Each structure stands twice: as C-alpha cells, then as structure tokens.
Short mmCIF file of C-alpha atoms in Angstrom, two decimals:
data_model
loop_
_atom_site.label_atom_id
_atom_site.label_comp_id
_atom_site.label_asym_id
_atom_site.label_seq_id
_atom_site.Cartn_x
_atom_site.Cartn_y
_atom_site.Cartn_z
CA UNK X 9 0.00 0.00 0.00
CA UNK X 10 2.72 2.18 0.80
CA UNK X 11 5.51 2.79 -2.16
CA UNK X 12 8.97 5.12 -1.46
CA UNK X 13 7.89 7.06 -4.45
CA UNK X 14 4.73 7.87 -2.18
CA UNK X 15 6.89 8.58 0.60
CA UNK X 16 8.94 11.06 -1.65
CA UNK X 17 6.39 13.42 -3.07
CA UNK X 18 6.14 16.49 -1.64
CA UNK X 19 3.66 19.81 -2.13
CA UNK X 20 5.87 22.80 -2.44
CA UNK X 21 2.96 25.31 -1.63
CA UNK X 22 2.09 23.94 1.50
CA UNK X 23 5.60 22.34 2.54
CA UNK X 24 6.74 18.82 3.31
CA UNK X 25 4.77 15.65 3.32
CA UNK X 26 5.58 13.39 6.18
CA UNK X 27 6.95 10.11 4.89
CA UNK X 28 4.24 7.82 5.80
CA UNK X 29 0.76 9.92 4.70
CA UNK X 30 -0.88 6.59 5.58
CA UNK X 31 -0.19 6.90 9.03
CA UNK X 32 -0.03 10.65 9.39
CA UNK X 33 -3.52 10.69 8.07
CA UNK X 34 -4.74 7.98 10.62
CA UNK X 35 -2.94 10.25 13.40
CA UNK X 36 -5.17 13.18 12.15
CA UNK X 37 -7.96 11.60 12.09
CA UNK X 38 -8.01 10.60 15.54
CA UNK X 39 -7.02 14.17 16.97
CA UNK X 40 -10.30 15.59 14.39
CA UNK X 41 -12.46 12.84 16.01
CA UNK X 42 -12.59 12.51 12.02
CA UNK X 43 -14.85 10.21 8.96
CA UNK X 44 -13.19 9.49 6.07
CA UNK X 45 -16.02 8.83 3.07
CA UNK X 46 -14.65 7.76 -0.34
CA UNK X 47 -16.25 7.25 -3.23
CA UNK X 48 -15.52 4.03 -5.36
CA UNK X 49 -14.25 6.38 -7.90
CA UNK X 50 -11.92 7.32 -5.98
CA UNK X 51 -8.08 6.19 -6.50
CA UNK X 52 -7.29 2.93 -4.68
CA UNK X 53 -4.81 4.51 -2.02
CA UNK X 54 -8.04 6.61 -0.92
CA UNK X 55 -10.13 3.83 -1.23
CA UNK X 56 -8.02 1.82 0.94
CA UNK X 57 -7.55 4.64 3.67
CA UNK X 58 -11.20 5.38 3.84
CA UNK X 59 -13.47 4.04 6.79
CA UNK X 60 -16.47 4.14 4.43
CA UNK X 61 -16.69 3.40 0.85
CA UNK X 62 -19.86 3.95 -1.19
CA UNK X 63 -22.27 4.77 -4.06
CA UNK X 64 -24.37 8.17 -3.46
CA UNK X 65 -27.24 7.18 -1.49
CA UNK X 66 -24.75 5.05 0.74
CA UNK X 67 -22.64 7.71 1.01
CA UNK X 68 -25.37 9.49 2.30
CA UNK X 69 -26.71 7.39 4.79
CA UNK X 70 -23.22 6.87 6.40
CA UNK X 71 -23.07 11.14 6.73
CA UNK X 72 -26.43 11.03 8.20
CA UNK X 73 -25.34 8.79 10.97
CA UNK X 74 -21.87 9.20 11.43
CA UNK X 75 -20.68 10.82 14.71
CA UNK X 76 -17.72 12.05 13.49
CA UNK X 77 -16.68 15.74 14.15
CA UNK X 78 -15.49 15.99 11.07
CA UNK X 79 -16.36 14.62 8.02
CA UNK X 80 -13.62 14.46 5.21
CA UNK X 81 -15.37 13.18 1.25
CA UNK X 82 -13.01 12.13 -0.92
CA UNK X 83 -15.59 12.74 -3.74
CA UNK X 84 -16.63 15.28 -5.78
CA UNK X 85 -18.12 18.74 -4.22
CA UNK X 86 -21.91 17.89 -4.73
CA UNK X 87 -21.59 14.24 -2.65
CA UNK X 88 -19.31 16.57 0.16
CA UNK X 89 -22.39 19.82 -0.28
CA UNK X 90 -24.75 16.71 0.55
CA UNK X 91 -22.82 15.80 3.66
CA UNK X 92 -22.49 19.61 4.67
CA UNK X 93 -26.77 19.43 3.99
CA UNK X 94 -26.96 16.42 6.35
CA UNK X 95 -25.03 17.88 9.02
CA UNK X 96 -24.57 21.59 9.55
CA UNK X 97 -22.50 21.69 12.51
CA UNK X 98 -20.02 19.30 10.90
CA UNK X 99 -16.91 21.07 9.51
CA UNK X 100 -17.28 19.30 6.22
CA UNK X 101 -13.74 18.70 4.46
CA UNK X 102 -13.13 18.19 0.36
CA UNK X 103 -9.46 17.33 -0.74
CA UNK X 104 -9.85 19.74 -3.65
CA UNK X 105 -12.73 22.46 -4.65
CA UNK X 106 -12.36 21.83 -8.15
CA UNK X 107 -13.57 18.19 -7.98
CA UNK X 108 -16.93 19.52 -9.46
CA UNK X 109 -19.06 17.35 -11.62
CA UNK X 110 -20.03 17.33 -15.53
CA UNK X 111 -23.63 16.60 -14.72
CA UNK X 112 -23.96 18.53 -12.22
CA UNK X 113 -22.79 21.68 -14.37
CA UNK X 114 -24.97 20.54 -16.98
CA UNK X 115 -28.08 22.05 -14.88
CA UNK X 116 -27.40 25.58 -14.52
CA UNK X 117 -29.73 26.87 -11.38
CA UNK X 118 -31.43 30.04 -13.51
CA UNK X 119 -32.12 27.52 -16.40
CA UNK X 120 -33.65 25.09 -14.54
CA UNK X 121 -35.39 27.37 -12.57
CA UNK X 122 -36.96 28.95 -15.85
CA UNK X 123 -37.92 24.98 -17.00
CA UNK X 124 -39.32 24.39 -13.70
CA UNK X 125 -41.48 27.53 -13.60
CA UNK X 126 -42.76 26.22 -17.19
CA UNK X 127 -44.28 22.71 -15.42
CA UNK X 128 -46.00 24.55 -12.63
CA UNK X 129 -48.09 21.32 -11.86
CA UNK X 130 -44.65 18.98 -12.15
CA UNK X 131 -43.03 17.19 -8.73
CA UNK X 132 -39.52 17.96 -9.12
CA UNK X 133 -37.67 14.46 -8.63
CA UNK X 134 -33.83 15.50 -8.90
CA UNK X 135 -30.73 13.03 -9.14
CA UNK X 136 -28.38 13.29 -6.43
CA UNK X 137 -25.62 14.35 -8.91
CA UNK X 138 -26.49 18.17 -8.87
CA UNK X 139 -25.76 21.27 -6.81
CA UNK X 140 -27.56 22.17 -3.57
CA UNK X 141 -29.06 24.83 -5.51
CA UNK X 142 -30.93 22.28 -8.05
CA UNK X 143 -31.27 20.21 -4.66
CA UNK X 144 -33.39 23.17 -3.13
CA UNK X 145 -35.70 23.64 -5.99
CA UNK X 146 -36.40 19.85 -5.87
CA UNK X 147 -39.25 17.69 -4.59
CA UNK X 148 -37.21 14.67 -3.65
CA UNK X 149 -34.21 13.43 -4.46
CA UNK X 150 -32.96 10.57 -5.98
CA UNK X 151 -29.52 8.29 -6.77
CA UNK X 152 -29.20 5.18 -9.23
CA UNK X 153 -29.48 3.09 -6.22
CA UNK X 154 -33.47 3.86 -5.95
CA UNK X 155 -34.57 6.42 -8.62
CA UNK X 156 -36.71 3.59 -9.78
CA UNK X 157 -38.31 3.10 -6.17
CA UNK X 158 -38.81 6.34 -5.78
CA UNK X 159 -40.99 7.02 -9.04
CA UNK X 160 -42.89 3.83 -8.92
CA UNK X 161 -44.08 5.54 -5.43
CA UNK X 162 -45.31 8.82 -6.70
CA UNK X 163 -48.93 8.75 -7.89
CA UNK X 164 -49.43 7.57 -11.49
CA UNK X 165 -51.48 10.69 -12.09
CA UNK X 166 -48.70 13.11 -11.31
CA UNK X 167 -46.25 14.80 -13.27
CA UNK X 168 -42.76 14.80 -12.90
CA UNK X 169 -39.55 16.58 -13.59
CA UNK X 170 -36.62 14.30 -13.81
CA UNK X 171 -33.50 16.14 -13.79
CA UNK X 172 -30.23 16.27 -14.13
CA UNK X 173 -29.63 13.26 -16.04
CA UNK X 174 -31.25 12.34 -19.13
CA UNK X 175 -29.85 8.71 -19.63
CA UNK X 176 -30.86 7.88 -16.12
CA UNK X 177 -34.36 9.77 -16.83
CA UNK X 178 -34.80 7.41 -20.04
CA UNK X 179 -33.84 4.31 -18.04
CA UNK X 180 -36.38 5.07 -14.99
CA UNK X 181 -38.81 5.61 -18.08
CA UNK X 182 -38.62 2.37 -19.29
CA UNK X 183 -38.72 0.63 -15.58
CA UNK X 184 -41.80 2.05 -14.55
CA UNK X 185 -43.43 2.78 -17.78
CA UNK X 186 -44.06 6.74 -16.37
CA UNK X 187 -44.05 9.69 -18.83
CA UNK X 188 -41.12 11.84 -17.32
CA UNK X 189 -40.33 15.42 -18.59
CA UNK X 190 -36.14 15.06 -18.91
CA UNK X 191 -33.80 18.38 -17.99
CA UNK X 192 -30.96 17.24 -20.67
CA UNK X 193 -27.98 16.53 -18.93
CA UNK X 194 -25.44 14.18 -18.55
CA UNK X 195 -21.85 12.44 -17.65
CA UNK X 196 -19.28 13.37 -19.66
CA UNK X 197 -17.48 10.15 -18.28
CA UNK X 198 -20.70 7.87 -18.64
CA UNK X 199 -21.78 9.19 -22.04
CA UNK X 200 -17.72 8.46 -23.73
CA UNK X 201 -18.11 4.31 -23.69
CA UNK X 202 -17.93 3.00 -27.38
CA UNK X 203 -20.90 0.57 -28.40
CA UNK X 204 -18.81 -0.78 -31.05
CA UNK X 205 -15.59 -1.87 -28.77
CA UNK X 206 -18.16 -3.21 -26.24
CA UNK X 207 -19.22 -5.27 -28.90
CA UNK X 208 -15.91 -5.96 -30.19
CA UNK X 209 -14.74 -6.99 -26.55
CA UNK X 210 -17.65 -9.21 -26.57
CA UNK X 211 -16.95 -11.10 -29.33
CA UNK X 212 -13.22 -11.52 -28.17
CA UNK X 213 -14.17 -12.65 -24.93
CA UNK X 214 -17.73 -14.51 -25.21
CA UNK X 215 -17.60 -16.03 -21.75
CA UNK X 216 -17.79 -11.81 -20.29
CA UNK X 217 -20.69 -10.18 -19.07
CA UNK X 218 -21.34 -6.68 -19.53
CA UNK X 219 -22.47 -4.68 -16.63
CA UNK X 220 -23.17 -0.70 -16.89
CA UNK X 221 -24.58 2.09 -14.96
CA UNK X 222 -27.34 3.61 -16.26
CA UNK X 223 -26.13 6.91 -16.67
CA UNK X 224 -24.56 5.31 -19.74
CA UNK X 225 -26.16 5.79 -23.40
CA UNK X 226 -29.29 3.32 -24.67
CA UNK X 227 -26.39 2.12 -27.21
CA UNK X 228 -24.66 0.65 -24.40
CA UNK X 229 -27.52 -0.53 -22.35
CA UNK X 230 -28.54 -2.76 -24.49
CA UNK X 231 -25.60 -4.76 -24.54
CA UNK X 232 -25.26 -5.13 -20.84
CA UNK X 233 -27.18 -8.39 -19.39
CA UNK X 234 -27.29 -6.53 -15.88
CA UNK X 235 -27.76 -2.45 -15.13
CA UNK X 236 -27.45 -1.15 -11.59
CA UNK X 237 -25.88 1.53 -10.10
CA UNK X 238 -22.28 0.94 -8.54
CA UNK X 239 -22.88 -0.54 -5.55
CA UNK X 240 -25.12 -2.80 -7.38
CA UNK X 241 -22.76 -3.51 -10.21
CA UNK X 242 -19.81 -4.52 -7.23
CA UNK X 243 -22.88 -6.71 -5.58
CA UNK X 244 -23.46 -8.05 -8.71
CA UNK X 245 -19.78 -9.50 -9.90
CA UNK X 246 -19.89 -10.86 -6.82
CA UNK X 247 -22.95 -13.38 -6.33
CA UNK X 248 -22.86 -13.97 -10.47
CA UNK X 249 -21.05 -17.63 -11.27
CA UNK X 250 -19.42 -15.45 -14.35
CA UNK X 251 -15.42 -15.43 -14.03
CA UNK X 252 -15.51 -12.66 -16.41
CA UNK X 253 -17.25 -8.73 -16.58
CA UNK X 254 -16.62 -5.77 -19.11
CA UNK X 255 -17.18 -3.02 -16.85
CA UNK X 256 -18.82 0.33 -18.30
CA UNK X 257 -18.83 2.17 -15.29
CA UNK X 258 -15.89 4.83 -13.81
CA UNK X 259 -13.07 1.91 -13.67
CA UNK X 260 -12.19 3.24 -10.32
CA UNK X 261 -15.02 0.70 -9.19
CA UNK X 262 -13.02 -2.27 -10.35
CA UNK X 263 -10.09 -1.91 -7.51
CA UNK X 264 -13.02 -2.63 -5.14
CA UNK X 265 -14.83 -5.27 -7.57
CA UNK X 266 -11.03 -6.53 -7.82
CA UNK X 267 -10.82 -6.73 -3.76
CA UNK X 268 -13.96 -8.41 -3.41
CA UNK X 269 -13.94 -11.17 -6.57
CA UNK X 270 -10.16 -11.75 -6.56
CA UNK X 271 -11.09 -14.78 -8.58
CA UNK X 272 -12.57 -12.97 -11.43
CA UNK X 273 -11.50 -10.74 -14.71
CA UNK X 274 -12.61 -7.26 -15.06
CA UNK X 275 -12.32 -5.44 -17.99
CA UNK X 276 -13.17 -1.08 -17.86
CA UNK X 277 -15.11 -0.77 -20.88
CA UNK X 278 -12.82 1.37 -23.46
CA UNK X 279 -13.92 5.09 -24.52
CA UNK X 280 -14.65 5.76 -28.21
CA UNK X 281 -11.39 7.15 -28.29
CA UNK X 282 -8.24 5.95 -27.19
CA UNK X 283 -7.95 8.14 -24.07
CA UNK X 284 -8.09 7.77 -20.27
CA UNK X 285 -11.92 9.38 -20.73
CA UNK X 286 -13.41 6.81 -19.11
CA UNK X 287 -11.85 7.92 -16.02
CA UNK X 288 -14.05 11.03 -14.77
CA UNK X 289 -11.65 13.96 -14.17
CA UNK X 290 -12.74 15.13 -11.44
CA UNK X 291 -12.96 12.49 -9.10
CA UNK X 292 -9.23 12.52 -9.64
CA UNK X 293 -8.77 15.68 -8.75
CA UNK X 294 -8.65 14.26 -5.12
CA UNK X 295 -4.48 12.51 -4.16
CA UNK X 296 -3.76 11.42 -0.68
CA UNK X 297 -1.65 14.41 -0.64
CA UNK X 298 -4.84 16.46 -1.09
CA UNK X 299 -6.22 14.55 1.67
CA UNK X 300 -3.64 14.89 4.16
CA UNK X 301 -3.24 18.58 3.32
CA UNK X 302 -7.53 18.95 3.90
CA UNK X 303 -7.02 17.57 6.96
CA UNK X 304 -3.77 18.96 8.33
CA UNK X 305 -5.22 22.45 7.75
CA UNK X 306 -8.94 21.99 7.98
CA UNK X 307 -9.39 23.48 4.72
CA UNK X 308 -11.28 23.34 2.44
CA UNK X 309 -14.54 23.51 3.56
CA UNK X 310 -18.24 23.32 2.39
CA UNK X 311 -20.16 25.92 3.10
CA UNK X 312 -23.13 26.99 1.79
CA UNK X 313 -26.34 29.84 3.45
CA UNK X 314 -28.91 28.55 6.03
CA UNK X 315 -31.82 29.45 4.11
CA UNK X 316 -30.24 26.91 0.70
CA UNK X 317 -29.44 23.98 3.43
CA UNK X 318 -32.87 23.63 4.98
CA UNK X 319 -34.57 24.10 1.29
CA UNK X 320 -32.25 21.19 0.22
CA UNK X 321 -32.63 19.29 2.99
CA UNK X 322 -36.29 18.62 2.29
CA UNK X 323 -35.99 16.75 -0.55
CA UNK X 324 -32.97 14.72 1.26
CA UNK X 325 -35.33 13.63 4.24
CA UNK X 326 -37.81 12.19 1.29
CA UNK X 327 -35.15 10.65 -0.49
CA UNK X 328 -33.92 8.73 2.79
CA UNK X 329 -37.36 7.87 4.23
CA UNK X 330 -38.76 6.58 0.95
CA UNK X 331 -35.51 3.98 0.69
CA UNK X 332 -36.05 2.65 3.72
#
C-alpha cells in the first residue's frame, strides 16, 4: 500500500509531506475525532484509507449517521455539499474544490429554474448528482441506487420533472413505464463508452458479461445483461457464477470489484477514443496528498447559506425515508 515514491512526493505550496501519509492521516484523524467517506471512484490509495466506501445514497446514509466531528469526502463537491446538507454543525472537508461534476454543471440553477417555472403542476424528482441549488428547488431526491423506487411511489397521475440526467431519466422511463419530462444533462465520463468496442470486446471474450450504470447511453444498455448503479454492479460480480465482466462504469469501481472477486476478470469498458476518458476527471482531482493537506489544515470547507441547506434538505429527508 505504501511505495517510497509515495513517501517522496512532496507539495511545495504547503511544505513537506511526512513520509508515511498513511499513518499521518490515521494520526489526524483521531485528533479531528474525524470520517473518512470515499467514493468508489476514488483512487485505490483513498479507497483503501477510507473508513467508508460507497455509491451516493450510501454515502449518504453513512453522513447522516456518522458521529464524526469531522467529516472528510473524498468525492466530488456535490456528494461533500450533501454531507455539509446532512449535518450543519459538521466542519465538512473536500481534498480539492475543483472536484466539481459534468452533470452537475450541466443544470445551470437560472435555467432550470426557468424549465421548472414552465411545469408549474410537475413534482420535481432530482438526481443526487447536482448542486444544492438544483437540490433546493427539488421535490425529492434521488440516486441510481433507488430512482426507480422512488418514481414507482409517486402517484401515477402526477407529473414529474426528472433532472439532471437524461440517460438515467430514459432508463427510470422504461422501468416504470411513467411519462417523465427530462432536464438534458449528462456524464461526460458515462456518455464516452464506445458501443462498437463493447461489442468488439464481446466477441473476443464470449464467456464476459457486460455490466453498466445507467447513466450510460441506450447504445450501451442494451448490450449489458445486468444495469445497476455501482454498488449494485460490485454486488453483482460478486454473487454472479461469471469469471468474467466488461465493466462500463468509472473503472475506479473495479479496484473494489477486484478486492472483493479476486477470482474474477474485469475489464473497464474502453472510450470511443483511445484516451483515459473513461476515467471522470474530477474524481481525480482528489491525491492522498490532497487529503492529508484537507485535513492537516482543515481546509477546504463546504459551506453553503442557512436558508439553501434547509430548502435542500427537504428533498434529502424524502429521499432517505422513501428507501427505507
């Protein structure tokens, strides 16, 4: 887990890294009475540091309950703003500010706004992956975990706004057979897989299932014999008698599917062009330097007005008590 290249690296901005960040970040966390919440996107040194790893709505219900005085989210800042929304007298860490999100950018607050104010009669059902802004405007809230669950709960008779995602939208469309009026956004990371090299790694390895998320494209989904979000893909690989998965997720996942199924192949499905654009760029923004600085310094730190917190909080509580 620990390399002497690790041990080596240091940030010149904020001075010298102690030679073992594993253990200097287990000492801080102790003093901080601190969480540590990772992502499975994250990279596998975080991963393995972390006292919590999840999907969204996991990630979720571990900052709802944990008694931590501090809660540091190796994740991207709309998963750490839904911590800070959860817990407002938390000092609520995030390696690195710019660890923003494609989606989430994708739903501007005015704009939506605007498109909400044209569906007056609409229940606002919003995907987890947006800012608390789009969070407050929202009716409940959602992740790929139980969007489905959620919708087939609401009244068949009213209308909804599904936002941000429109791949996800299309997919909780076809599970409940519901009429949804789609914001159009999406993953830059989820919308790059390749149909064709799916299909060309299928033919090269017939024994391989493909698994995807379903914030990928209807091009992809079709080739996939099982959809689920991430926690469901890793629960998945596991209980599945197949020795072999094409993955067309974030391929920060596989490290944990990896863990978990040491028996078994898993292959990150490619990108349609030969880049590292499967990886999402922003989840990476976050190091175990990053981390250790975060903590060492209690900085950076979500914060966001009372009055946008309580509004987005509403939608949270619905989320959480209608996954029970």
């Amino acid at each position: 887990m620990f390399t002497t290249a690790l041990a080596q690296r240091e940030n010149t901005q904020l001075g010298e890294l102690p030679l073992d960040l594993f253990a200097a970040i287990q000492s801080l966390k102790k003093e901080l009475n601190a969480v540590i919440l990772a992502h499975y996107y994250q990279e596998p040194d975080i991963q393995d540091i972390a006292d919590f790893i999840g999907d969204s709505l996991q990630l979720a219900r571990a900052a709802e309950k944990t008694n931590a005085d501090v809660i540091v989210f190796a994740g991207v800042h709309f998963m750490a703003e839904t911590a800070k929304i959860l817990n407002p007298d938390k000092l609520v860490l995030l390696p690195d500010l710019d660890a923003g999100c494609s989606l989430a950018d994708s739903c501007p607050p005015d704009e939506f706004a605007a498109f909400k104010a044209a569906h007056p009669d609409h229940l606002v059902v919003s995907y987890i992956n947006c800012s608390a802004d789009i969070k407050a405007m929202s009716d409940i809230i959602c992740t790929s975990s139980n969007a489905v669950k959620i919708v087939q709960q609401i009244p068949k008779e009213q209308p909804i706004i599904f936002a941000p995602d429109r791949n996800l939208g299309r997919y909780v469309m076809e599970q409940t057979g519901r009429d949804l009026v789609l914001w159009q956004g999406s993953c830059v990371v989820h919308e790059t897989f390749s149909e064709k090299k799916i299909v060309q790694l299928k033919i090269a390895h017939p024994e391989a299932e493909a698994i995807a998320h379903p914030e990928c494209e209807s091009s992809v989904l079709r080739h996939a014999s099982f959809i689920g979000s991430t926690a469901a893909l890793l629960k998945y690989c596991q209980s599945s008698p197949t020795k072999e998965f094409i993955v067309a997720t974030e391929p920060g996942i596989i490290h944990q599917m990896q863990k978990l199924a040491p028996d078994k192949r898993f292959i990150p499905a490619p990108p349609m062009n030969n880049c590292a654009c499967n990886e999402c760029p922003f989840m990476r923004l976050n190091t175990l330097e990053k981390l250790y600085w975060a903590m060492k310094n209690r900085t950076p730190e979500i914060t966001m007005s009372e009055d946008i917190r309580l509004a987005a909080l509403r939608p949270m509580q619905r989320m959480l008590e209608m996954s029970v």
